[in-house]
């Protein structure tokens, strides 16, 4: 069994905990989840961290989380992790239900942050993470950007959803304050903007903090916990943070350095960086017919694959690949929400936003944005056949590529 020195384990550049997200594996219930962990995690650890403890980015569906519970199963899982020299420090709490083998699309947001089911699920995950998290390191859980934009037909309904989402997220901040007070363990909720979410980009995140979270949350915390205004603001900004998914911010055509500085200047913390790569389609650089033919391979029925285009008036979003494939209009550049292997730069006439990952890496070398890095290429089973490789070796290849760049 590996020595339990978690502070010296899988740390890159003496600072970053690096892992992959297990939403890559099917996990509709606890048995399926654990079967996949048992099958893949020891193999991956043996390759990337043979003599160190290995941090894991755990994904639990609501059903898996309920079945894992808080008693013997959770204790047994913790013992298994210890025996393997593995520890959990970050979780993915974005997909609530099944995430593989059936149509997910916009329902990845359901239930959204206006609903008590999302609140209860997230609270349960944090209780489980608090039990699994080793002392001396922080923990985090990434989550939905409030809701799916097109479920709210008017600006008034969108605003109502943002208000309800803020109220419910502040409940999580209160829970995390109390957990840290009782256990000494610091954890944060990492809000993950993505195309067609109610929060899509850095400007919308800043607006959500300034016009919803702080004005709604501060009175709540002052009343419930007896905080001053400053203490309430600090509490919200400490426990409610951002998950910077490189793929998603690439789709917003944001430059990493500018976005990180914007968050810092507004007192907003980044809790986790999800290292992921989007499809980049450069029409001026190649055979247009080949490009459309190659892009067609990525049209699959499970996940939403929004397409974005940078225009003179801002970023235009197309809701899914079929919307574009129907007409095949003329473009200079598009970006597609399809997480492709991070070690790929070009393939079949298409490119990736790997350059954005390299810009993030360059910034991280001189700036301590956060200490959680998680590779999140969850699309292996729906990739075009010529990109599919054996799963464990593919995950190892991604981790080794990123370690080398860092």
C-alpha positions as a Markdown table, in Angstrom:
| # | Residue | x | y | z |
|---|---|---|---|---|
| 1 | Unk | 0.0 | 0.0 | 0.0 |
| 2 | Unk | 1.3 | 3.5 | -0.9 |
| 3 | Unk | 2.5 | 5.8 | 1.9 |
| 4 | Unk | -0.3 | 8.2 | 2.9 |
| 5 | Unk | 1.6 | 11.4 | 2.2 |
| 6 | Unk | -1.2 | 13.1 | 0.2 |
| 7 | Unk | 0.6 | 16.5 | 0.1 |
| 8 | Unk | 3.4 | 14.9 | -1.9 |
| 9 | Unk | 1.2 | 13.0 | -4.2 |
| 10 | Unk | 0.5 | 13.7 | -7.9 |
| 11 | Unk | 1.6 | 17.3 | -7.4 |
| 12 | Unk | 2.8 | 18.9 | -10.6 |
| 13 | Unk | 5.3 | 21.8 | -10.2 |
| 14 | Unk | 4.9 | 21.3 | -6.4 |
| 15 | Unk | 1.4 | 22.8 | -6.5 |
| 16 | Unk | -1.2 | 21.2 | -8.7 |
| 17 | Unk | -3.2 | 18.1 | -8.0 |
| 18 | Unk | -3.7 | 16.4 | -11.4 |
| 19 | Unk | -6.3 | 13.8 | -12.2 |
| 20 | Unk | -8.9 | 12.7 | -14.7 |
| 21 | Unk | -12.7 | 12.8 | -14.3 |
| 22 | Unk | -14.4 | 9.4 | -14.0 |
| 23 | Unk | -17.4 | 10.7 | -15.9 |
| 24 | Unk | -15.6 | 9.0 | -18.7 |
| 25 | Unk | -16.9 | 5.7 | -17.3 |
| 26 | Unk | -20.5 | 4.6 | -17.2 |
| 27 | Unk | -22.0 | 5.0 | -13.7 |
| 28 | Unk | -25.7 | 5.0 | -13.5 |
| 29 | Unk | -25.6 | 3.2 | -10.1 |
| 30 | Unk | -23.0 | 2.5 | -7.5 |
| 31 | Unk | -22.3 | -1.0 | -8.6 |
| 32 | Unk | -21.5 | 0.0 | -12.2 |
| 33 | Unk | -19.5 | 3.0 | -10.9 |
| 34 | Unk | -17.4 | 0.9 | -8.5 |
| 35 | Unk | -16.9 | -1.9 | -11.1 |
| 36 | Unk | -15.4 | 0.7 | -13.5 |
| 37 | Unk | -13.2 | 2.3 | -10.8 |
| 38 | Unk | -12.0 | -1.2 | -9.8 |
| 39 | Unk | -11.2 | -2.1 | -13.4 |
| 40 | Unk | -9.5 | 1.1 | -14.6 |
| 41 | Unk | -8.1 | 3.1 | -11.7 |
| 42 | Unk | -5.4 | 0.7 | -10.5 |
| 43 | Unk | -4.2 | 0.3 | -14.2 |
| 44 | Unk | -4.0 | 4.1 | -14.7 |
| 45 | Unk | -2.3 | 4.7 | -11.3 |
| 46 | Unk | 0.3 | 2.1 | -12.1 |
| 47 | Unk | 1.3 | 4.0 | -15.2 |
| 48 | Unk | 1.1 | 7.6 | -14.1 |
| 49 | Unk | 1.8 | 7.4 | -10.3 |
| 50 | Unk | 3.4 | 4.0 | -9.5 |
| 51 | Unk | 5.2 | 5.3 | -6.4 |
| 52 | Unk | 2.9 | 8.1 | -5.3 |
| 53 | Unk | -0.7 | 8.5 | -4.1 |
| 54 | Unk | -3.0 | 9.2 | -7.0 |
| 55 | Unk | -5.8 | 11.8 | -6.8 |
| 56 | Unk | -9.1 | 10.9 | -8.4 |
| 57 | Unk | -11.8 | 13.1 | -9.9 |
| 58 | Unk | -14.9 | 11.2 | -8.9 |
| 59 | Unk | -18.3 | 11.4 | -10.6 |
| 60 | Unk | -21.3 | 10.0 | -8.8 |
| 61 | Unk | -24.8 | 10.1 | -10.3 |
| 62 | Unk | -27.6 | 10.9 | -7.9 |
| 63 | Unk | -28.5 | 7.2 | -7.8 |
| 64 | Unk | -24.9 | 6.1 | -7.2 |
| 65 | Unk | -24.5 | 8.7 | -4.5 |
| 66 | Unk | -27.7 | 7.5 | -2.7 |
| 67 | Unk | -26.6 | 3.9 | -2.9 |
| 68 | Unk | -23.1 | 4.7 | -1.6 |
| 69 | Unk | -24.7 | 6.5 | 1.3 |
| 70 | Unk | -22.8 | 7.3 | 4.5 |
| 71 | Unk | -22.3 | 4.1 | 6.4 |
| 72 | Unk | -20.7 | 0.7 | 5.5 |
| 73 | Unk | -20.5 | 1.2 | 1.7 |
| 74 | Unk | -18.8 | 4.6 | 2.1 |
| 75 | Unk | -16.4 | 3.2 | 4.7 |
| 76 | Unk | -15.6 | 0.2 | 2.5 |
| 77 | Unk | -15.0 | 2.5 | -0.5 |
| 78 | Unk | -12.6 | 4.7 | 1.6 |
| 79 | Unk | -10.7 | 1.6 | 2.7 |
| 80 | Unk | -10.4 | 0.5 | -1.0 |
| 81 | Unk | -9.1 | 3.9 | -1.9 |
| 82 | Unk | -6.5 | 3.7 | 0.9 |
| 83 | Unk | -5.5 | 0.2 | -0.2 |
| 84 | Unk | -4.9 | 1.4 | -3.7 |
| 85 | Unk | -3.0 | 4.5 | -2.7 |
| 86 | Unk | -5.8 | 6.7 | -4.2 |
| 87 | Unk | -7.6 | 9.7 | -2.7 |
| 88 | Unk | -10.6 | 11.8 | -3.9 |
| 89 | Unk | -10.2 | 15.6 | -3.8 |
| 90 | Unk | -12.6 | 16.7 | -6.6 |
| 91 | Unk | -15.9 | 15.5 | -7.8 |
| 92 | Unk | -18.1 | 16.2 | -10.8 |
| 93 | Unk | -21.6 | 17.1 | -9.7 |
| 94 | Unk | -22.8 | 18.4 | -13.0 |
| 95 | Unk | -24.6 | 15.4 | -14.5 |
| 96 | Unk | -27.3 | 14.2 | -12.1 |
| 97 | Unk | -28.6 | 11.2 | -13.9 |
| 98 | Unk | -27.1 | 8.6 | -16.3 |
| 99 | Unk | -24.4 | 10.1 | -18.5 |
| 100 | Unk | -23.7 | 7.2 | -20.9 |
| 101 | Unk | -25.5 | 4.9 | -23.4 |
| 102 | Unk | -28.7 | 7.0 | -23.8 |
| 103 | Unk | -29.7 | 10.5 | -25.0 |
| 104 | Unk | -28.4 | 13.2 | -22.5 |
| 105 | Unk | -28.4 | 16.4 | -24.6 |
| 106 | Unk | -29.9 | 19.4 | -22.6 |
| 107 | Unk | -31.1 | 17.1 | -19.8 |
| 108 | Unk | -27.6 | 17.1 | -18.4 |
| 109 | Unk | -28.8 | 20.3 | -16.7 |
| 110 | Unk | -31.8 | 18.6 | -15.0 |
| 111 | Unk | -32.7 | 19.0 | -12.3 |
| 112 | Unk | -31.3 | 22.6 | -12.5 |
| 113 | Unk | -30.4 | 24.9 | -9.6 |
| 114 | Unk | -34.0 | 26.2 | -9.3 |
| 115 | Unk | -35.0 | 22.7 | -8.0 |
| 116 | Unk | -34.6 | 21.2 | -4.5 |
| 117 | Unk | -33.4 | 17.9 | -6.0 |
| 118 | Unk | -30.2 | 19.6 | -7.3 |
| 119 | Unk | -29.6 | 21.2 | -3.9 |
| 120 | Unk | -30.1 | 17.9 | -2.0 |
| 121 | Unk | -27.9 | 16.0 | -4.5 |
| 122 | Unk | -25.1 | 18.6 | -4.1 |
| 123 | Unk | -25.3 | 18.6 | -0.3 |
| 124 | Unk | -25.1 | 14.8 | -0.2 |
| 125 | Unk | -22.0 | 14.9 | -2.5 |
| 126 | Unk | -20.3 | 17.4 | -0.2 |
| 127 | Unk | -21.0 | 15.2 | 2.9 |
| 128 | Unk | -19.5 | 12.3 | 1.1 |
| 129 | Unk | -16.5 | 14.3 | -0.2 |
| 130 | Unk | -15.9 | 15.6 | 3.4 |
| 131 | Unk | -15.6 | 12.0 | 4.5 |
| 132 | Unk | -13.3 | 10.9 | 1.7 |
| 133 | Unk | -11.1 | 14.0 | 1.5 |
| 134 | Unk | -7.7 | 13.7 | 3.3 |
| 135 | Unk | -6.9 | 16.4 | 5.8 |
| 136 | Unk | -4.6 | 19.2 | 4.6 |
| 137 | Unk | -5.9 | 19.5 | 1.0 |
| 138 | Unk | -8.9 | 21.3 | -0.3 |
| 139 | Unk | -11.9 | 19.7 | -2.0 |
| 140 | Unk | -14.3 | 20.8 | -4.7 |
| 141 | Unk | -17.3 | 19.8 | -6.7 |
| 142 | Unk | -18.1 | 21.2 | -10.2 |
| 143 | Unk | -21.7 | 21.9 | -11.1 |
| 144 | Unk | -24.2 | 23.2 | -13.7 |
| 145 | Unk | -24.2 | 26.9 | -14.7 |
| 146 | Unk | -27.7 | 27.3 | -13.0 |
| 147 | Unk | -29.8 | 26.0 | -15.9 |
| 148 | Unk | -30.2 | 25.5 | -19.6 |
| 149 | Unk | -30.9 | 28.8 | -21.3 |
| 150 | Unk | -33.6 | 27.7 | -23.7 |
| 151 | Unk | -35.8 | 26.3 | -20.9 |
| 152 | Unk | -36.5 | 29.9 | -19.9 |
| 153 | Unk | -38.3 | 31.6 | -22.8 |
| 154 | Unk | -38.2 | 35.3 | -21.6 |
| 155 | Unk | -35.7 | 37.5 | -19.9 |
| 156 | Unk | -38.0 | 37.7 | -16.9 |
| 157 | Unk | -38.0 | 33.9 | -16.6 |
| 158 | Unk | -34.2 | 33.8 | -17.0 |
| 159 | Unk | -33.8 | 36.3 | -14.2 |
| 160 | Unk | -36.2 | 34.3 | -12.0 |
| 161 | Unk | -34.0 | 31.2 | -12.5 |
| 162 | Unk | -30.9 | 33.2 | -11.7 |
| 163 | Unk | -32.5 | 34.5 | -8.5 |
| 164 | Unk | -33.6 | 31.0 | -7.4 |
| 165 | Unk | -30.2 | 29.5 | -8.4 |
| 166 | Unk | -28.4 | 32.1 | -6.3 |
| 167 | Unk | -30.6 | 31.4 | -3.2 |
| 168 | Unk | -29.9 | 27.7 | -3.5 |
| 169 | Unk | -26.2 | 28.0 | -4.1 |
| 170 | Unk | -25.9 | 30.2 | -1.0 |
| 171 | Unk | -27.4 | 27.3 | 1.0 |
| 172 | Unk | -24.3 | 25.3 | -0.2 |
| 173 | Unk | -22.0 | 28.1 | 0.9 |
| 174 | Unk | -23.6 | 27.9 | 4.4 |
| 175 | Unk | -23.1 | 24.1 | 4.4 |
| 176 | Unk | -19.5 | 24.4 | 3.4 |
| 177 | Unk | -18.8 | 27.0 | 6.1 |
| 178 | Unk | -20.3 | 24.7 | 8.7 |
| 179 | Unk | -18.4 | 21.7 | 7.5 |
| 180 | Unk | -15.1 | 23.6 | 7.6 |
| 181 | Unk | -15.9 | 24.8 | 11.1 |
| 182 | Unk | -16.6 | 21.3 | 12.3 |
| 183 | Unk | -13.9 | 19.3 | 10.4 |
| 184 | Unk | -11.3 | 21.8 | 9.3 |
| 185 | Unk | -11.8 | 20.7 | 5.7 |
| 186 | Unk | -12.2 | 23.5 | 3.1 |
| 187 | Unk | -14.3 | 22.7 | 0.1 |
| 188 | Unk | -15.8 | 24.8 | -2.7 |
| 189 | Unk | -18.6 | 24.6 | -5.2 |
| 190 | Unk | -17.2 | 25.2 | -8.7 |
| 191 | Unk | -19.8 | 26.7 | -11.1 |
| 192 | Unk | -19.1 | 25.6 | -14.7 |
| 193 | Unk | -20.1 | 28.0 | -17.5 |
| 194 | Unk | -20.8 | 26.3 | -20.9 |
| 195 | Unk | -22.5 | 27.2 | -24.2 |
| 196 | Unk | -26.3 | 27.7 | -23.8 |
| 197 | Unk | -26.1 | 27.5 | -20.0 |
| 198 | Unk | -27.5 | 30.5 | -18.2 |
| 199 | Unk | -23.9 | 31.3 | -17.5 |
| 200 | Unk | -21.8 | 31.0 | -20.7 |
| 201 | Unk | -18.8 | 33.2 | -20.3 |
| 202 | Unk | -16.8 | 35.3 | -17.8 |
| 203 | Unk | -19.0 | 38.4 | -18.1 |
| 204 | Unk | -22.1 | 36.5 | -17.2 |
| 205 | Unk | -20.2 | 34.9 | -14.2 |
| 206 | Unk | -19.2 | 38.3 | -13.0 |
| 207 | Unk | -22.7 | 39.6 | -13.4 |
| 208 | Unk | -24.1 | 36.6 | -11.5 |
| 209 | Unk | -21.8 | 37.3 | -8.5 |
| 210 | Unk | -22.4 | 41.0 | -8.4 |
| 211 | Unk | -26.1 | 41.2 | -9.2 |
| 212 | Unk | -27.4 | 37.9 | -7.8 |
| 213 | Unk | -25.1 | 36.0 | -5.4 |
| 214 | Unk | -23.9 | 38.9 | -3.3 |
| 215 | Unk | -27.1 | 41.0 | -3.0 |
| 216 | Unk | -29.2 | 37.8 | -2.4 |
| 217 | Unk | -26.7 | 35.9 | -0.4 |
| 218 | Unk | -25.3 | 38.5 | 2.0 |
| 219 | Unk | -28.6 | 39.2 | 3.8 |
| 220 | Unk | -29.2 | 35.4 | 4.1 |
| 221 | Unk | -25.8 | 34.9 | 5.7 |
| 222 | Unk | -26.0 | 37.9 | 7.9 |
| 223 | Unk | -29.4 | 36.6 | 9.2 |
| 224 | Unk | -28.5 | 33.0 | 9.6 |
| 225 | Unk | -24.8 | 33.2 | 10.7 |
| 226 | Unk | -24.6 | 36.7 | 12.2 |
| 227 | Unk | -22.0 | 37.8 | 9.7 |
| 228 | Unk | -21.1 | 41.4 | 8.9 |
| 229 | Unk | -21.5 | 42.5 | 5.3 |
| 230 | Unk | -17.7 | 41.9 | 4.6 |
| 231 | Unk | -17.8 | 38.5 | 6.3 |
| 232 | Unk | -20.9 | 37.5 | 4.2 |
| 233 | Unk | -19.2 | 38.6 | 0.9 |
| 234 | Unk | -16.0 | 36.8 | 1.8 |
| 235 | Unk | -18.0 | 33.6 | 2.7 |
| 236 | Unk | -19.7 | 33.6 | -0.7 |
| 237 | Unk | -16.5 | 34.2 | -2.6 |
| 238 | Unk | -14.6 | 31.6 | -0.6 |
| 239 | Unk | -17.1 | 28.7 | -1.0 |
| 240 | Unk | -18.7 | 29.5 | -4.4 |
| 241 | Unk | -16.0 | 29.5 | -7.1 |
| 242 | Unk | -15.6 | 28.9 | -10.9 |
| 243 | Unk | -14.8 | 25.7 | -12.7 |
| 244 | Unk | -12.7 | 26.9 | -15.7 |
| 245 | Unk | -13.4 | 24.3 | -18.4 |
| 246 | Unk | -10.8 | 25.1 | -21.1 |
| 247 | Unk | -13.1 | 23.7 | -23.9 |
| 248 | Unk | -16.1 | 25.8 | -22.8 |
| 249 | Unk | -14.1 | 29.1 | -22.5 |
| 250 | Unk | -12.5 | 28.3 | -25.9 |
| 251 | Unk | -16.0 | 28.2 | -27.3 |
| 252 | Unk | -16.6 | 31.6 | -25.9 |
| 253 | Unk | -13.5 | 32.8 | -27.7 |
| 254 | Unk | -12.0 | 34.0 | -24.5 |
| 255 | Unk | -8.3 | 34.3 | -23.9 |
| 256 | Unk | -7.2 | 32.5 | -20.7 |
| 257 | Unk | -5.0 | 35.2 | -19.3 |
| 258 | Unk | -7.6 | 37.9 | -19.7 |
| 259 | Unk | -10.3 | 35.7 | -18.1 |
| 260 | Unk | -8.2 | 34.8 | -15.1 |
| 261 | Unk | -7.3 | 38.4 | -14.5 |
| 262 | Unk | -11.0 | 39.4 | -14.9 |
| 263 | Unk | -12.0 | 36.9 | -12.2 |
| 264 | Unk | -9.2 | 38.0 | -9.9 |
| 265 | Unk | -10.0 | 41.7 | -10.2 |
| 266 | Unk | -13.6 | 40.9 | -9.2 |
| 267 | Unk | -12.6 | 38.7 | -6.3 |
| 268 | Unk | -13.9 | 35.6 | -7.9 |
| 269 | Unk | -11.8 | 32.4 | -7.3 |
| 270 | Unk | -11.3 | 29.6 | -9.7 |
| 271 | Unk | -11.8 | 26.3 | -7.8 |
| 272 | Unk | -11.0 | 23.9 | -10.6 |
| 273 | Unk | -9.5 | 23.9 | -14.1 |
| 274 | Unk | -11.0 | 21.2 | -16.3 |
| 275 | Unk | -8.4 | 20.5 | -19.0 |
| 276 | Unk | -10.4 | 19.7 | -22.2 |
| 277 | Unk | -10.2 | 20.5 | -25.9 |
| 278 | Unk | -12.9 | 21.5 | -28.3 |
| 279 | Unk | -13.1 | 20.9 | -32.1 |
| 280 | Unk | -11.8 | 23.8 | -34.1 |
| 281 | Unk | -13.0 | 24.1 | -37.8 |
| 282 | Unk | -10.8 | 26.3 | -40.0 |
| 283 | Unk | -12.4 | 26.5 | -43.4 |
| 284 | Unk | -9.8 | 28.7 | -45.0 |
| 285 | Unk | -7.0 | 26.2 | -44.3 |
| 286 | Unk | -8.3 | 23.1 | -46.1 |
| 287 | Unk | -10.7 | 21.2 | -48.4 |
| 288 | Unk | -14.2 | 22.3 | -47.5 |
| 289 | Unk | -15.8 | 19.1 | -48.6 |
| 290 | Unk | -13.4 | 17.1 | -46.5 |
| 291 | Unk | -14.1 | 19.3 | -43.5 |
| 292 | Unk | -17.9 | 18.8 | -43.7 |
| 293 | Unk | -17.4 | 15.1 | -44.2 |
| 294 | Unk | -15.1 | 14.9 | -41.2 |
| 295 | Unk | -17.5 | 17.0 | -39.0 |
| 296 | Unk | -20.4 | 14.7 | -39.8 |
| 297 | Unk | -18.5 | 11.9 | -37.9 |
| 298 | Unk | -19.0 | 13.9 | -34.7 |
| 299 | Unk | -22.8 | 14.1 | -35.1 |
| 300 | Unk | -23.9 | 11.6 | -32.4 |
| 301 | Unk | -27.2 | 11.4 | -30.4 |
| 302 | Unk | -26.0 | 11.4 | -26.8 |
| 303 | Unk | -24.5 | 14.8 | -26.0 |
| 304 | Unk | -25.2 | 18.4 | -26.9 |
| 305 | Unk | -22.5 | 19.7 | -29.4 |
| 306 | Unk | -23.1 | 23.4 | -29.6 |
| 307 | Unk | -21.2 | 25.3 | -32.3 |
| 308 | Unk | -19.9 | 28.8 | -31.8 |
| 309 | Unk | -18.9 | 31.5 | -34.3 |
| 310 | Unk | -17.1 | 34.7 | -33.5 |
| 311 | Unk | -18.9 | 37.6 | -35.3 |
| 312 | Unk | -18.5 | 41.4 | -35.3 |
| 313 | Unk | -21.3 | 41.6 | -32.7 |
| 314 | Unk | -20.1 | 38.8 | -30.4 |
| 315 | Unk | -20.2 | 35.1 | -30.2 |
| 316 | Unk | -23.1 | 33.4 | -32.0 |
| 317 | Unk | -24.1 | 29.9 | -30.8 |
| 318 | Unk | -25.8 | 27.2 | -32.8 |
| 319 | Unk | -27.6 | 24.8 | -30.5 |
| 320 | Unk | -26.3 | 21.5 | -31.9 |
| 321 | Unk | -24.3 | 20.0 | -34.8 |
| 322 | Unk | -27.3 | 19.0 | -37.0 |
| 323 | Unk | -28.3 | 22.7 | -37.2 |
| 324 | Unk | -25.1 | 23.4 | -39.1 |
| 325 | Unk | -24.8 | 20.2 | -41.1 |
| 326 | Unk | -28.2 | 20.8 | -42.7 |
| 327 | Unk | -27.2 | 23.9 | -44.7 |
| 328 | Unk | -23.4 | 23.8 | -44.7 |
| 329 | Unk | -23.1 | 27.6 | -45.0 |
| 330 | Unk | -19.8 | 29.4 | -45.6 |
| 331 | Unk | -17.7 | 30.2 | -42.5 |
| 332 | Unk | -14.1 | 31.1 | -41.7 |
| 333 | Unk | -13.9 | 29.5 | -38.3 |
| 334 | Unk | -16.2 | 27.5 | -36.0 |
| 335 | Unk | -15.7 | 25.8 | -32.7 |
| 336 | Unk | -17.7 | 22.8 | -31.6 |
| 337 | Unk | -18.5 | 21.5 | -28.1 |
| 338 | Unk | -17.2 | 18.1 | -28.5 |
| 339 | Unk | -14.4 | 17.1 | -26.0 |
| 340 | Unk | -11.7 | 15.6 | -28.1 |
| 341 | Unk | -8.4 | 14.0 | -26.8 |
| 342 | Unk | -6.2 | 16.8 | -25.5 |
| 343 | Unk | -3.1 | 15.4 | -27.1 |
| 344 | Unk | -4.6 | 15.8 | -30.6 |
| 345 | Unk | -3.9 | 19.0 | -32.5 |
| 346 | Unk | -5.2 | 18.1 | -36.0 |
| 347 | Unk | -7.1 | 15.2 | -37.5 |
| 348 | Unk | -9.1 | 14.5 | -40.7 |
| 349 | Unk | -9.1 | 18.1 | -41.9 |
| 350 | Unk | -10.2 | 19.4 | -38.5 |
| 351 | Unk | -8.2 | 21.0 | -35.7 |
| 352 | Unk | -8.6 | 21.3 | -31.9 |
| 353 | Unk | -8.4 | 24.1 | -29.4 |
| 354 | Unk | -5.3 | 22.5 | -27.9 |
| 355 | Unk | -3.6 | 25.9 | -28.3 |
| 356 | Unk | -5.9 | 27.2 | -25.5 |
| 357 | Unk | -4.7 | 24.4 | -23.2 |
| 358 | Unk | -1.1 | 25.4 | -23.8 |
| 359 | Unk | -2.0 | 29.1 | -23.1 |
| 360 | Unk | -3.5 | 28.0 | -19.8 |
| 361 | Unk | -0.5 | 25.9 | -19.0 |
| 362 | Unk | 1.8 | 28.8 | -19.8 |
| 363 | Unk | -0.2 | 31.1 | -17.4 |
| 364 | Unk | -0.2 | 28.5 | -14.6 |
| 365 | Unk | 3.6 | 28.2 | -14.6 |
| 366 | Unk | 3.8 | 31.7 | -13.2 |
| 367 | Unk | 0.4 | 32.2 | -11.6 |
| 368 | Unk | -1.3 | 30.0 | -8.9 |
| 369 | Unk | -4.9 | 30.2 | -10.2 |
| 370 | Unk | -6.0 | 27.1 | -8.2 |
| 371 | Unk | -4.6 | 23.7 | -7.2 |
| 372 | Unk | -7.1 | 21.4 | -8.9 |
| 373 | Unk | -6.5 | 20.2 | -12.4 |
| 374 | Unk | -8.8 | 17.6 | -14.0 |
| 375 | Unk | -8.7 | 16.2 | -17.5 |
| 376 | Unk | -12.3 | 15.8 | -18.7 |
| 377 | Unk | -12.5 | 14.0 | -22.1 |
| 378 | Unk | -15.8 | 12.1 | -21.4 |
| 379 | Unk | -16.6 | 11.3 | -25.0 |
| 380 | Unk | -14.4 | 8.3 | -25.7 |
| 381 | Unk | -17.3 | 5.9 | -26.4 |
| 382 | Unk | -18.8 | 8.3 | -29.0 |
| 383 | Unk | -15.7 | 9.4 | -30.7 |
| 384 | Unk | -15.3 | 8.6 | -34.5 |
| 385 | Unk | -13.9 | 5.1 | -34.9 |
| 386 | Unk | -10.5 | 6.2 | -36.1 |
| 387 | Unk | -10.0 | 8.2 | -32.9 |
| 388 | Unk | -11.0 | 5.4 | -30.5 |
| 389 | Unk | -8.2 | 3.6 | -28.7 |
| 390 | Unk | -8.1 | 1.3 | -25.6 |
| 391 | Unk | -9.5 | 3.4 | -22.8 |
| 392 | Unk | -6.9 | 3.1 | -20.0 |
| 393 | Unk | -4.0 | 3.7 | -22.3 |
| 394 | Unk | -5.8 | 6.7 | -23.8 |
| 395 | Unk | -6.4 | 8.3 | -20.3 |
| 396 | Unk | -2.7 | 7.6 | -19.5 |
| 397 | Unk | -1.6 | 9.2 | -22.7 |
| 398 | Unk | -3.6 | 12.4 | -21.9 |
| 399 | Unk | -2.2 | 12.6 | -18.4 |
| 400 | Unk | 1.3 | 12.1 | -19.5 |
| 401 | Unk | 0.9 | 14.7 | -22.3 |
| 402 | Unk | -0.3 | 17.3 | -19.7 |
| 403 | Unk | 2.3 | 16.4 | -17.1 |
| 404 | Unk | 5.0 | 16.9 | -19.8 |
| 405 | Unk | 3.6 | 20.3 | -20.7 |
| 406 | Unk | 3.4 | 21.4 | -17.1 |
